Every structure is written in C-alpha cells, then in structure tokens.
XYZ file of C-alpha atoms in Angstrom:
759
model
C -48.343 68.596 214.508
C -46.246 66.154 215.638
C -44.795 65.947 211.556
C -44.275 70.380 211.686
C -42.148 70.481 214.779
C -39.553 68.003 212.988
C -39.983 70.394 210.501
C -39.561 73.113 211.851
C -36.420 71.573 214.012
C -34.859 70.852 211.009
C -35.425 74.778 209.733
C -34.678 76.249 212.820
C -30.939 74.051 212.955
C -30.295 75.319 209.640
C -31.196 79.260 210.301
C -29.410 78.963 213.456
C -26.345 77.649 211.528
C -26.331 79.756 208.526
C -27.369 82.902 210.680
C -23.873 85.764 209.971
C -21.712 85.699 213.017
C -21.932 88.787 215.629
C -18.613 89.470 213.933
C -18.922 88.607 210.213
C -16.569 87.064 208.073
C -13.998 88.899 205.870
C -16.016 90.352 203.340
C -15.587 89.074 199.629
C -15.781 91.692 197.982
C -12.926 92.601 195.581
C -12.062 89.472 194.128
C -15.439 88.698 192.488
C -16.061 89.174 189.101
C -19.204 89.441 189.233
C -20.526 93.220 187.648
C -21.165 94.949 190.911
C -17.722 92.680 192.745
C -19.880 91.501 194.663
C -20.836 87.653 195.791
C -22.854 85.820 193.372
C -26.975 85.844 194.313
C -28.236 82.290 195.141
C -32.031 81.761 193.339
C -33.965 78.928 194.435
C -36.300 78.115 191.382
C -39.616 77.178 193.749
C -37.871 76.763 196.900
C -36.577 73.873 197.505
C -37.381 71.958 194.760
C -34.744 69.707 194.857
C -36.440 67.959 197.596
C -39.829 69.228 198.420
C -43.038 69.486 195.748
C -41.849 73.115 193.916
C -43.479 76.255 196.048
C -45.058 74.207 198.909
C -44.713 75.585 202.228
C -41.825 73.437 203.130
C -39.571 74.037 199.627
C -40.022 77.693 200.378
C -38.990 77.311 204.731
C -37.038 75.134 204.039
C -34.887 77.057 200.984
C -34.843 80.062 203.847
C -32.739 77.779 206.204
C -30.599 76.642 203.929
C -28.891 79.097 201.765
C -26.891 82.117 202.513
C -28.202 84.850 204.001
C -28.858 87.176 201.239
C -30.434 84.827 198.436
C -33.814 84.828 196.982
C -36.540 82.812 196.539
C -38.270 82.247 192.303
C -41.626 82.483 191.677
C -43.172 81.813 188.789
C -46.524 83.513 187.628
C -49.427 82.072 187.590
C -52.777 83.927 187.511
C -56.321 82.449 188.049
C -59.638 83.147 186.021
C -59.951 86.263 188.661
C -57.078 87.245 189.025
C -55.113 86.159 191.828
C -51.588 85.231 191.509
C -49.196 81.945 192.564
C -45.971 80.153 191.777
C -45.521 76.893 189.693
C -43.078 76.364 186.782
C -44.463 75.839 183.377
C -48.369 77.339 181.640
C -49.612 73.681 182.672
C -50.799 72.333 185.849
C -51.554 68.560 185.838
C -47.839 67.596 186.083
C -47.114 69.769 189.271
C -50.709 69.489 190.588
C -53.029 67.327 191.302
C -55.750 69.448 189.091
C -56.523 66.134 187.088
C -57.078 64.133 189.459
C -59.010 66.680 191.269
C -61.306 68.463 188.547
C -61.023 66.008 185.401
C -63.300 67.700 183.238
C -61.048 70.885 183.335
C -59.349 70.188 180.061
C -58.574 72.730 177.930
C -56.614 73.497 174.779
C -55.040 76.568 173.869
C -53.430 77.951 170.809
C -50.054 78.974 172.715
C -48.156 81.019 170.592
C -48.981 79.025 166.617
C -49.099 75.849 169.260
C -51.457 73.943 170.181
C -51.592 72.755 173.439
C -53.823 71.006 176.011
C -53.609 70.487 179.955
C -54.948 72.097 182.668
C -54.403 75.601 182.403
C -54.577 78.235 185.403
C -57.323 80.866 184.597
C -59.889 78.383 183.883
C -60.102 77.969 187.410
C -60.748 80.439 190.340
C -58.192 80.717 192.803
C -60.876 78.947 195.618
C -60.633 75.850 192.995
C -57.027 75.857 193.483
C -56.002 76.991 196.618
C -59.232 74.323 198.617
C -59.100 71.632 196.328
C -55.533 71.242 194.229
C -52.351 69.827 195.813
C -49.182 70.305 194.580
C -46.996 67.147 193.639
C -43.094 66.555 192.754
C -42.749 66.588 189.255
C -39.456 65.101 188.365
C -39.343 61.667 189.593
C -36.163 60.653 190.675
C -37.046 63.168 193.612
C -39.273 62.026 196.325
C -42.477 61.851 196.099
C -43.235 61.532 199.532
C -45.275 65.204 200.092
C -47.108 64.979 197.011
C -50.665 65.754 198.224
C -50.250 67.451 201.161
C -49.420 71.531 200.448
C -51.478 73.611 198.033
C -49.956 76.197 195.500
C -48.224 78.987 197.130
C -49.637 82.640 196.619
C -46.646 84.966 195.553
C -47.480 86.798 198.960
C -46.759 83.718 201.066
C -43.729 83.625 199.087
C -43.192 87.512 199.849
C -43.456 87.005 203.789
C -40.841 84.861 203.726
C -37.815 86.627 206.099
C -35.373 88.225 204.809
C -35.631 86.630 201.614
C -35.499 88.375 197.782
C -38.456 88.025 195.905
C -37.980 86.965 192.293
C -40.854 87.250 190.429
C -40.758 85.411 186.990
C -43.928 85.702 184.408
C -44.168 83.835 180.682
C -46.803 83.766 178.832
C -47.457 87.161 179.343
C -48.974 87.713 175.685
C -50.895 84.675 176.351
C -52.697 85.609 179.681
C -53.850 88.411 177.557
C -55.336 87.336 174.978
C -57.519 85.668 177.536
C -58.433 89.358 179.784
C -55.794 88.241 182.429
C -53.203 91.636 182.614
C -49.748 89.835 184.345
C -48.967 93.660 184.223
C -51.948 95.516 186.077
C -51.406 92.440 188.399
C -47.901 93.588 189.301
C -48.606 97.165 189.601
C -51.571 96.223 192.265
C -49.133 94.135 194.176
C -46.175 96.770 194.527
C -48.210 98.813 196.461
C -47.765 96.598 199.756
C -44.762 93.940 198.194
C -41.149 95.015 197.503
C -40.524 92.573 194.028
C -36.093 92.654 193.891
C -36.471 90.949 190.448
C -39.177 90.998 187.885
C -37.927 88.654 184.657
C -39.791 87.729 181.343
C -38.924 85.854 178.800
C -41.067 88.544 176.573
C -39.447 92.143 175.462
C -42.318 93.097 175.292
C -43.639 92.468 178.320
C -40.713 94.467 179.827
C -40.946 97.245 177.947
C -44.283 97.723 178.945
C -42.920 98.072 182.628
C -41.046 100.643 182.050
C -41.285 103.223 184.926
C -43.929 101.396 186.477
C -41.920 99.665 188.992
C -40.184 100.461 192.259
C -36.615 101.721 191.788
C -35.270 99.017 193.200
C -37.030 96.190 191.127
C -34.512 95.085 189.007
C -35.899 93.950 185.248
C -34.068 90.878 183.793
C -34.704 89.521 180.154
C -34.897 85.851 180.655
C -33.499 83.898 177.836
C -35.256 80.236 176.370
C -33.728 77.759 174.024
C -31.260 79.874 171.428
C -33.248 78.591 168.729
C -36.420 78.860 170.032
C -38.590 81.965 168.989
C -39.272 85.282 171.548
C -43.588 85.765 170.672
C -43.043 89.511 170.880
C -40.092 90.402 168.491
C -40.581 86.791 166.529
C -36.491 86.994 167.076
C -34.876 83.808 168.473
C -33.421 83.999 171.677
C -30.049 82.905 169.645
C -30.258 85.962 167.963
C -31.238 88.424 170.859
C -27.983 87.118 172.691
C -25.857 88.418 169.581
C -27.626 91.245 169.855
C -27.376 92.578 173.735
C -26.742 96.193 173.156
C -30.631 95.965 172.370
C -31.554 94.267 176.014
C -29.563 97.027 177.725
C -32.171 99.496 176.426
C -34.930 97.910 178.873
C -33.617 95.512 181.449
C -30.495 95.499 183.890
C -29.555 91.989 183.229
C -30.341 88.737 181.356
C -30.644 85.099 182.943
C -29.496 82.110 180.383
C -29.574 78.460 180.665
C -26.252 77.651 181.271
C -25.435 76.462 178.326
C -25.118 79.447 176.816
C -22.159 79.940 178.784
C -20.475 76.925 178.940
C -21.549 74.543 176.024
C -21.706 70.850 176.310
C -21.038 68.571 173.085
C -23.265 65.972 172.220
C -20.766 63.343 173.926
C -21.403 65.397 177.209
C -18.027 67.241 177.180
C -17.689 71.131 178.060
C -17.161 72.099 174.417
C -13.603 73.916 175.061
C -13.635 77.321 175.694
C -17.049 79.401 177.107
C -18.389 81.257 175.177
C -17.747 85.597 175.871
C -22.090 86.698 176.738
C -21.164 86.955 179.991
C -18.248 89.235 179.473
C -20.451 90.956 176.774
C -22.864 91.672 178.812
C -21.187 92.947 181.970
C -19.566 95.654 179.672
C -22.965 97.131 178.403
C -23.782 97.071 182.252
C -25.720 94.077 182.478
C -25.750 91.381 185.387
C -25.841 87.908 184.260
C -27.667 84.788 186.290
C -27.204 81.389 184.700
C -30.164 79.086 185.510
C -30.299 75.325 184.894
C -28.495 74.188 187.937
C -29.955 70.466 189.688
C -27.877 68.532 191.818
C -29.968 65.650 189.766
C -29.513 66.278 186.213
C -25.531 65.929 185.729
C -24.329 68.801 183.197
C -21.047 67.288 181.936
C -18.314 64.272 182.541
C -15.686 66.643 183.318
C -17.402 67.481 186.803
C -17.201 64.266 187.753
C -21.256 63.643 189.258
C -19.711 66.662 191.873
C -22.467 69.278 191.221
C -20.031 71.878 193.026
C -18.017 71.427 190.560
C -20.405 72.708 187.598
C -21.052 75.448 190.235
C -17.109 76.651 190.302
C -16.789 76.813 186.634
C -19.112 79.567 186.415
C -17.772 81.658 189.501
C -14.332 80.890 189.929
C -11.773 80.702 187.308
C -9.871 83.802 186.139
C -12.278 85.131 183.150
C -15.647 85.864 184.481
C -18.214 85.056 187.430
C -22.080 85.244 186.621
C -24.038 87.187 189.224
C -26.255 84.314 190.060
C -27.988 80.868 189.778
C -31.418 79.994 189.165
C -31.183 76.449 191.372
C -33.481 73.619 192.246
C -30.748 72.666 195.899
C -29.691 76.388 197.046
C -27.731 75.152 199.736
C -25.493 73.544 197.553
C -24.868 76.955 195.057
C -24.726 78.419 198.919
C -21.321 76.194 199.574
C -19.480 76.856 196.588
C -19.947 80.499 196.981
C -19.285 80.546 200.672
C -17.032 78.124 201.529
C -15.225 76.427 197.975
C -15.078 79.742 196.050
C -10.771 81.155 195.742
C -9.750 77.712 198.080
C -8.065 76.270 195.747
C -4.752 76.349 196.625
C -6.008 75.896 200.595
C -3.575 72.641 202.226
C -5.791 70.568 204.101
C -4.822 70.743 208.264
C -5.602 67.356 209.417
C -8.623 65.669 210.035
C -9.511 61.892 208.906
C -7.991 60.188 206.300
C -8.887 60.730 202.825
C -8.241 57.122 201.213
C -8.960 56.007 197.866
C -10.837 53.006 196.733
C -8.834 51.494 193.863
C -7.619 54.786 193.072
C -9.485 57.764 192.213
C -11.184 55.080 190.519
C -14.206 57.300 189.595
C -12.226 58.762 187.245
C -10.438 55.946 185.563
C -10.238 52.538 185.566
C -9.661 51.308 189.590
C -6.123 50.204 190.177
C -4.145 51.522 187.508
C -1.898 53.645 187.479
C -3.675 56.567 186.099
C -6.316 56.038 189.163
C -2.695 56.287 191.276
C -1.330 58.796 190.152
C -5.131 60.943 189.977
C -5.874 59.988 194.176
C -2.813 62.097 194.510
C -2.939 64.398 192.488
C -6.380 65.002 193.791
C -5.061 64.925 197.381
C -5.401 61.503 198.710
C -3.579 60.824 201.794
C -3.066 57.325 201.009
C -3.940 55.395 197.691
C -4.882 51.570 198.432
C -3.795 48.228 196.513
C -6.030 45.323 196.885
C -3.383 43.222 196.489
C -3.835 39.529 194.129
C -2.335 36.483 193.378
C -0.822 35.431 189.298
C -0.689 31.492 188.466
C 2.662 32.433 188.880
C 3.011 34.555 191.671
C 3.764 38.106 191.030
C 1.663 40.215 193.171
C -0.480 43.318 191.989
C -3.238 45.498 192.122
C -6.892 44.627 191.954
C -10.771 45.317 193.455
C -11.177 41.081 193.392
C -9.725 38.046 192.645
C -12.424 37.543 189.944
C -11.200 39.481 187.132
C -14.023 39.475 185.118
C -15.432 42.711 186.552
C -12.870 45.315 186.366
C -11.224 43.858 182.874
C -12.368 42.606 179.128
C -11.090 39.082 180.710
C -14.600 37.691 180.052
C -13.534 38.370 176.361
C -9.976 37.403 176.248
C -10.113 34.418 178.499
C -13.426 32.767 178.818
C -12.343 29.375 178.680
C -10.625 29.485 182.037
C -13.701 30.701 183.638
C -14.348 28.168 186.848
C -16.534 28.366 189.964
C -14.641 28.144 193.186
C -17.616 28.336 195.929
C -14.804 28.922 198.405
C -14.571 32.592 196.952
C -18.041 33.005 195.964
C -21.601 32.034 194.377
C -20.832 32.551 190.525
C -18.585 31.363 188.161
C -15.532 33.461 187.682
C -12.428 33.846 185.617
C -9.569 34.348 188.764
C -6.459 36.324 188.996
C -4.571 32.716 190.521
C -5.641 30.956 187.197
C -3.884 33.545 184.434
C -0.148 34.597 184.652
C 1.340 38.027 184.736
C 1.994 37.809 180.823
C -1.509 37.186 180.931
C -2.724 39.536 182.928
C -0.925 42.332 181.342
C -3.135 41.282 178.369
C -6.307 42.813 179.794
C -7.820 45.986 179.340
C -8.905 48.059 182.735
C -12.909 49.217 182.717
C -13.814 52.281 184.252
C -16.965 50.613 186.276
C -20.413 51.929 187.944
C -22.190 50.689 190.758
C -25.036 52.127 189.174
C -24.670 51.946 185.158
C -26.968 48.797 184.748
C -29.652 50.085 186.987
C -29.992 54.404 186.072
C -27.587 54.325 182.892
C -25.109 56.516 184.411
C -21.800 56.402 183.586
C -18.431 57.411 184.476
C -16.604 58.793 181.957
C -16.342 57.137 178.891
C -13.019 58.886 177.614
C -11.838 57.336 180.464
C -12.953 54.082 179.735
C -10.118 51.799 179.184
C -7.572 54.236 180.245
C -4.266 53.155 182.201
C -2.480 50.186 182.408
C -2.537 46.761 185.748
C 0.275 47.563 187.977
C 2.616 44.928 189.832
C 2.429 45.673 194.016
C 5.980 47.390 194.120
C 4.863 49.651 190.802
C 2.264 50.559 193.044
C 4.685 50.911 196.069
C 7.667 52.861 193.903
C 4.686 54.471 192.330
C 3.480 56.274 195.763
C 6.826 56.857 196.849
C 8.270 59.034 194.493
C 4.670 60.753 193.867
C 4.553 61.624 197.359
C 1.908 59.507 198.918
C 1.339 60.361 202.385
C 0.614 56.383 202.891
C -0.651 53.429 201.536
C -3.481 50.908 202.355
C -2.933 47.523 201.392
C -5.256 45.255 201.755
C -5.726 41.147 201.688
C -7.924 38.193 201.190
C -8.193 35.258 200.253
C -5.380 33.959 202.232
C -5.918 30.891 203.588
C -7.952 29.846 199.999
C -4.753 30.590 198.210
C -2.353 28.909 200.902
C -4.368 25.616 201.155
C -5.354 25.290 197.301
C -3.100 27.139 195.152
C -0.014 27.370 197.240
C 0.656 31.142 197.036
C 1.661 32.610 199.479
C 0.368 36.244 199.777
C 1.099 37.108 203.097
C 5.292 36.045 202.559
C 4.133 38.338 198.774
C 3.221 41.513 200.593
C 5.577 40.883 203.801
C 8.945 41.148 201.120
C 7.324 43.785 198.996
C 7.417 46.553 201.738
C 10.568 45.272 203.170
C 12.029 45.284 199.695
C 10.670 49.048 199.344
C 12.179 49.721 202.740
C 8.293 50.393 204.980
C 9.142 48.626 207.525
C 12.108 50.579 208.229
C 10.693 53.763 208.578
C 7.964 56.361 210.078
C 7.283 58.627 207.124
C 5.102 56.695 205.180
C 1.982 55.841 206.531
C 1.550 52.091 205.928
C -2.430 50.365 206.639
C -2.397 46.503 207.061
C -6.542 45.990 205.686
C -7.987 42.437 206.068
C -10.818 41.014 206.754
C -9.268 38.081 208.291
C -7.169 38.307 211.842
C -5.060 35.474 211.375
C -3.561 38.168 208.405
C -3.465 41.092 210.444
C -1.311 38.656 213.294
C 1.133 38.318 210.548
C 2.037 42.063 210.482
C 2.563 42.823 214.665
C 6.240 42.744 214.518
C 6.363 45.591 212.657
C 4.980 48.394 215.267
C 5.091 51.387 212.166
C 2.176 49.083 210.048
C -1.177 50.188 211.409
C -4.085 46.742 211.294
C -7.179 47.692 210.000
C -9.874 45.260 210.182
C -12.580 45.068 207.153
C -15.659 44.476 208.313
C -17.686 43.721 204.650
C -21.241 43.126 206.149
C -23.719 45.622 207.517
C -24.188 45.361 211.572
C -25.146 47.319 213.367
C -23.482 47.541 216.882
C -20.081 45.821 218.052
C -20.324 43.709 221.517
C -18.275 44.717 224.220
C -16.360 41.384 224.015
C -15.945 41.997 220.127
C -14.067 45.149 220.883
C -12.346 43.508 223.444
C -10.958 40.864 220.389
C -10.304 43.466 217.474
C -7.966 45.658 220.414
C -5.819 43.003 219.937
C -5.552 42.410 216.235
C -5.948 45.663 215.138
C -5.972 49.293 215.803
C -8.784 50.631 213.459
C -11.562 49.081 211.435
C -13.133 49.769 208.065
C -17.021 49.332 208.068
C -19.840 50.281 205.562
C -21.197 53.615 205.225
C -24.608 51.772 205.796
C -23.250 50.306 209.934
C -23.115 53.896 210.812
C -25.874 55.730 208.726
C -28.811 53.546 207.825
C -32.074 53.993 205.579
C -35.067 53.002 204.010
C -36.884 54.156 201.026
C -33.782 56.792 199.921
C -33.958 58.597 203.586
C -31.945 58.313 206.343
C -33.528 56.159 209.342
C -31.132 56.299 211.712
C -26.917 56.367 213.134
C -25.715 53.689 215.519
C -23.089 54.152 218.035
C -20.505 52.398 216.090
C -17.843 55.520 216.081
C -18.386 55.663 219.805
C -17.953 52.139 220.764
C -15.023 52.069 219.053
C -13.285 55.523 219.820
C -13.741 54.940 223.667
C -11.480 51.912 223.087
C -8.885 53.618 221.539
C -9.584 52.145 218.367
C -9.824 54.486 214.783
C -13.171 54.291 212.843
C -12.849 54.189 208.191
C -16.132 53.801 206.359
C -16.496 52.420 203.060
C -17.150 53.031 200.172
C -18.054 57.045 199.141
C -19.052 57.705 195.357
C -20.702 61.020 194.182
C -23.342 59.718 191.722
C -26.439 61.147 192.818
C -28.916 58.020 192.822
C -26.612 56.583 195.744
C -27.641 59.185 198.529
C -30.296 59.376 200.543
C -32.196 62.211 200.037
C -31.203 63.969 202.817
C -27.456 64.874 201.603
C -29.726 66.532 199.289
C -28.086 65.022 195.627
C -24.868 66.171 197.496
C -21.468 64.135 197.828
C -20.476 66.995 200.569
C -23.273 67.240 202.704
C -22.624 63.427 203.062
C -19.252 63.639 203.793
C -20.027 66.671 206.362
C -22.636 63.862 208.103
C -19.875 61.051 208.528
C -16.850 63.618 209.200
C -18.131 66.636 210.879
C -20.568 64.688 212.238
C -20.017 61.255 213.745
C -16.510 62.245 213.982
C -14.593 59.132 211.785
C -11.154 58.887 210.822
C -11.131 58.288 208.285
C -12.780 57.924 204.241
C -12.563 55.050 201.997
C -13.782 57.203 198.188
C -13.961 56.739 194.851
C -13.544 60.503 194.113
C -11.263 62.048 196.206
C -11.172 65.382 194.666
C -13.997 65.865 196.588
C -13.499 65.144 200.002
C -10.200 66.805 199.557
C -12.431 70.111 198.643
C -14.326 69.866 201.076
C -11.387 69.056 203.742
C -9.842 71.832 202.276
C -12.480 74.428 203.131
C -13.783 76.103 205.685
C -16.705 75.075 206.360
C -15.471 71.481 207.170
C -14.773 73.186 210.586
C -18.260 73.869 212.470
C -16.528 75.607 214.760
C -15.833 78.599 212.453
C -17.095 81.908 212.469
C -18.495 81.996 208.979
C -21.613 82.998 207.449
C -22.843 80.014 206.517
C -21.087 76.367 206.593
C -21.827 72.874 205.196
C -23.915 70.973 208.133
C -24.080 67.582 208.253
C -27.714 65.922 207.999
C -29.880 64.999 210.299
C -30.340 61.598 210.336
C -33.910 60.619 210.073
C -35.529 64.004 210.026
C -36.888 64.249 206.827
C -38.812 60.849 206.722
C -40.015 62.174 210.070
C -42.458 64.127 207.946
C -43.828 61.008 206.115
C -47.094 60.288 206.809
C -47.116 57.189 209.463
C -48.800 55.104 206.358
C -46.061 55.217 203.627
C -43.435 54.660 205.841
C -42.547 50.854 205.254
C -42.570 48.032 207.934
C -39.411 48.198 210.206
C -36.902 45.589 208.934
C -34.795 43.733 210.699
C -32.044 45.267 212.816
C -28.204 44.326 211.022
C -26.772 41.804 213.647
C -24.280 43.049 216.154
C -20.271 42.142 215.518
C -19.763 39.744 218.305
C -16.633 38.150 219.840
C -16.697 35.145 217.424
C -17.078 37.215 214.343
C -13.426 38.800 214.851
C -11.843 36.261 215.328
C -10.031 33.616 212.974
C -8.582 30.220 212.805
C -4.799 30.041 212.000
C -3.700 30.324 208.717
C -3.105 27.036 207.051
C 0.517 25.754 205.465
C 1.537 26.870 201.637
C 0.456 23.431 200.304
C 2.837 22.421 197.088
C 0.275 22.613 193.847
C 0.937 19.560 191.976
C 0.518 20.025 187.905
C -3.309 19.155 187.617
C -3.611 21.876 189.959
C -4.023 19.884 193.064
C -2.938 19.991 196.091
C -1.648 18.460 199.089
C -1.116 19.603 202.836
C 3.156 19.629 203.582
C 3.528 17.526 207.056
C -0.067 16.083 206.343
C -1.284 18.971 208.757
C -4.872 19.905 208.938
C -5.098 23.491 207.302
C -8.011 25.811 208.282
C -11.640 25.560 206.170
C -10.557 27.647 203.030
C -13.675 28.955 202.467
C -14.976 30.299 205.901
C -15.782 33.786 206.301
C -12.888 35.758 207.777
C -14.491 37.477 210.620
C -14.627 40.810 208.410
C -18.009 38.588 207.873
C -20.973 38.642 210.465
C -21.743 35.020 211.869
C -24.701 33.873 209.852
C -27.127 30.553 211.154
C -26.892 28.428 207.293
C -26.024 29.078 203.761
C -29.842 30.032 203.282
C -29.498 33.128 205.637
C -26.136 34.522 203.643
C -27.216 34.018 200.241
C -30.153 36.087 201.622
C -28.413 38.765 203.944
C -26.125 38.904 200.292
C -29.104 39.409 197.966
C -30.517 41.834 200.699
C -27.006 43.916 200.948
C -26.856 44.302 196.926
C -30.913 45.551 196.454
C -29.835 48.570 199.116
C -26.114 48.880 197.171
C -28.102 51.255 194.693
C -30.203 53.409 197.679
C -27.577 53.758 199.859
C-alpha cells in the first residue's frame, strides 16, 4: 500500500502538471510539416518501458502521466492457447518474463518463417497460466531491474483502459499464429465490439489486406517495416524493396512505421550519413502518414547528437524538409518535451535565469580548454566560459583542467621522462605543467576525454579526438571578448605549492592578465574568480566587480552556520558537486539537501558542477534525459548556475518555455521527484543506508595565508625569502571537508571515484 501510494503521488503529480490548461496554449497547427499539419504523435512502446518492465501497470500509468495529453500506448499483441490477448514485444517470452523459471519444461522449438526458433511461446500457455504465474522483467540490462517479478503481463483490455490514451495495437507473426490455429484477425474483430483501437499495425502485408472493411472507420492501418534486408513473409519481398514501392502500401494502409534509420541513415562510424532519405516526403505525397521507431534515450543514435536525446527527436520533426507524424519510443516524456518545448524554438533567446558556465569550454564536443572548445561553448549559448589556470615552467599562464597534463593530452608518450610524484598535489605520479615550458606544452595534442569511456565504452565524438589547440590565459581573455562571451570564470588551484616550491606566482599572473585585458576596470563582462583556497580569493577583494566563488570539491551534506559566516567573508558564491544537492544510491536519487536554501538565506549564490549528457551518469529518476536533470536543479532546487560539458543542452532548456514552471502550457519539463522511484522498491532490495557526507564547518572554509614566492635554484630546490615559514603547501584548500586522517581521506576519494559513474 505504501509503495502504491508513492507511485500514485508520482503519477498524480505528473498528471496535474501535464493537464491541458483552462486556456489552451496557441495551437501549433500550420507550423508542422506532418501530413495533416498537426503535432507529431508520441507512441509509448509498452508504456514507459525505458524505466519499468514493458507493459506493466507502472509502465502504462507512468507513460500516461508523463506524455503529451494526446498520445498513444503501444501494445504488441501476444495470443495465449485459449485465445486471450496480452501485450509484450517479440515472439519468445523468456527474455521479458519469468516464464522460463516458472515453467522450465515449457520450452518448445518452432519453425518461424523458415527459421528454427527455440523458446517459450504464448500459444503454449493458457491465459490463467500467464496471468496467475508469470511476472514481467526488464529485458534491457542497463535499465533498472528493481521491479522484476512484481507485475503480471497486461491484457489488451488493461492497456486500453488507460484514460485519455489512444490504443495502438501491433500484430506481428499473424501467419505463424494461424499456422497454429490462432487467429489474430478473429481476436481483433471480437475486441473491436467493445474496445476502440486507434491504430492497428503489422509487418505482414496480407494481414493488413485481410482487415479491409473489417475494422472501425476510426482505426488507422499502419504497415510496419523491419530492417531493409529482411524478407516480408507473405510477399517474399524485402522490406527495402517494399519501401521503394510505397504506392502498393497506400492501397491497403493509411500509414507506415519505419525504423528511424530509413529516414536518417547512420554510417559505420556512428555519424549521420549526409542528407536524409526522401521516404517521408514520398509517403506524404501518397497520403501516407509516417511514424518512426527505435527511439530510446539509453541507446545513442549518432555522435551528431552529443548524447542529448532531444536533438535526435528534433532531427525528425524540426527541419525545413519534413516532419514525421509520430515517434515510437521507450521514453515518452522526452519525445513529448521535444515536441512541446523545443521544436521551432531555435531563435528564442535566454531570458535571465541561472548562468550557463562551461566546464573547460564545450568539453563534451571538443577537447577541453582548447580554442575550439571555448568557441563552441560561446556558440552553444554559454554565458560564462572558464579557464583553469596553470603555469608552465617558464611562467606562462595557460588553460588546462588540471595541473597534471597527462589526463587531457598525449603527454605520457611525449614526455614520459618528466613523470614525477608530488604528494602535495596528488598521490599518483604525473607529468606536471610546472615541469614543462610553454613551447613544450604547445607540442602536446589535446585529447577529447569521456568520464565513462573506460567503464562503458561510450566515447565522445572521435572525429574531434585531437582537435584544437591550447591557449594562454591572455588568448583566452581575448577570445572571450572578441567572440562575445557574457563572462569569464578563472579557476585557481595549487597557489601555495607553486609559490613555495616552484617560485611561481599564479595569483600575480592572473591579476596582471585581467588588468592587461582591462577587465578590472569595467563591469560589462562578468568576471568570476574561483578557488578552493580562501587566501587566493582574498587577493581579489580589491576589485569590486569581481565575483569570488569558493570551490567545494568534496561531497557535503550541509553547511553549518559558522561556515556560512566564514564563506560570506571571502566569497559571493560557492560551487558544489551535484551529489551535494541531490544524493543517490543504486542509481536512484534518495534525498535532497538544504544547501541551496541555506546559502540563499545568507545571500550567497550556488553553482553546481559538473553536468554531462551521458545517460549512464544520470540516476534513473532523470529518465536518461539530461534536461530532466537540469530541470531538477534549476527549476526544482533554484541553483544560480550550472557548470556543463555540453552547454547547448542547458541553453536549449533555458530558452524553452518549459523552463518556466509557471507558464501556461499543455506540457512542461518537470523536475524529478527526488527519492520518488526508490520509494517504490521492495525494502529487501535496498542497500544498507550509507553514512552521510560530512557537513562543511568553519574550519573547512578558512585557509592559511599564502606563502611568499620562493626563489628556485637551478636544481629545482626552493628557498623561502627572509627565512619565513610558509604555510604547508600540501594542505587541502577550503574546498575539501576536513578528514580524520590520510587513510580516511583516501577512502573518501575512492568512494567519490566509485560514485562518479553513477551520479
């Protein structure tokens, strides 16, 4: 009962948000290039099968509440031994149900259109056996298995009973069923007496022809294409050949459903292959509607989309040539937001709202901290581009994510002899910027990296793997000015070590670069100075127009009041991890903290880092949709800025009308209900509660004064001027919460690394 109440809360909340307003938004008719000019139809394959088992109660209800008001539920018809229909994809049942465990002796082998197929088939079991004994499971293993075994398959009547949704019934394997004394046609004729079927699709020509005049006038017949080289069993033609003769299809159907690759082919390297085909226009000329299948947020279609699923949908509906008439999707909310929030919105402008701050430029598109990444970031709508400043051996300030150059370049192959271990900076060996001259650094190849490449194989655009060149701080500031960036963020770390051990004054280098660019004498372009060291921030207090940002690198659970007061003395804002605001476990969100409210009460802004589009980094509550994550932090929590690898995604969200939850719209992008999905799990499946992250206290905020800049001898040793005793160079900045020991700190780092792939 508790789990059902939690689900009902999620469902009712979504329904209220998606209910058409009393005064409808202006109609989109006239701007869509669909066959009849109406908006494309969202067709939920088995309900919300991207999260819940296909055609389960949760999947059906959740799809209903998280789709456009006018949308369809897609049921793939299965027939039992006694002629009862239920919904499930494929012909064999063992991959999506528990039938193999419940009936281990039920495996059979059949000839299916000339191929010997072994498995568990619906026609070998009665409806009582199916509905009373068999449960559904998630058959795509990157999706949550938490609801496996909880629900029996849905009868066709169950799906048809979902209020306000169109029933789309798909019939594959009609000829196979008839060979074994079952008649999908007879079933449909009997069901049509009391159920309204909006769409009836099949991949078999003769089945659709047999329906001529035998269905209600409101039912549209759709011919469903399979892969182009597969053979249609009743005509013995390939589907590719049939696609070249659409006039023959128009004789027995009102529309076609094609795999999305029929429209936008993808080449062997993972890129869209030139121009789209003309199949949509050709079909529309014949009066055929065109529906595209194969859409799923967790199955990236092409590098062209930068792991943003909305960009793929828009490719099919928001261009100057055509629009498909609908999508078959496992994630109906993303299809809905693409249609209702993002289409025909490219020329909109961002109206205020939180800052979009790049993370090393558009580092999801080009290698981070390169000229191309920064230019792309500005082009993609970032308000602020960022430079993490490093100093070369000869004192040149340049932009690179970390002081260890091995992560973002080919330094390991080029300068392996310069590898060293600097425990004050990191436990592992590396090749450090301060050991290379600027001319040596210029010889390095930038590398486009992915935070999930090693664990999942998901690579970012390989065509840009080594594109661009690194830039000096002066070049970065000039680029920001000439390309029209609204602001710049300068990140400074390791200042104490560089001063005391290497004789390098990073604060002075930054101060002079900003002054030379006249950024200390103007207020037009926003300047943010960020550091994990309050003593560094203190060096910039004399320029009133600079906004100082305290970087908090570690995950925290809250900020104690004395810490808030200390932050106010040194910074205007903090930048925290996403996990410091929304915690997660087992890839489900669990709870949100009060950090934003605590900071806002003290007039301190909150920025959040770092947002990435790859679906494997998103808790299931965000539906493999980076815009839902952004909505959760921006519209839900009210953060003041987001630090992103893909600024185009954040810009598209913030330019859309759906970023305003108070707008009078028929559909909007809702923040996730944090902890909502995990509340639906069985208690025995939950892991033990993890220890809470530490709170940030005052001692974590305040750092010792910066040491004076030492003179470095030719052998690399340093001497402190005047015999002064510098602050410990290896002490963590205030961005790190205090830990009891070096062992405890190492354990915390390990946990953070492990959790990074799930959140």
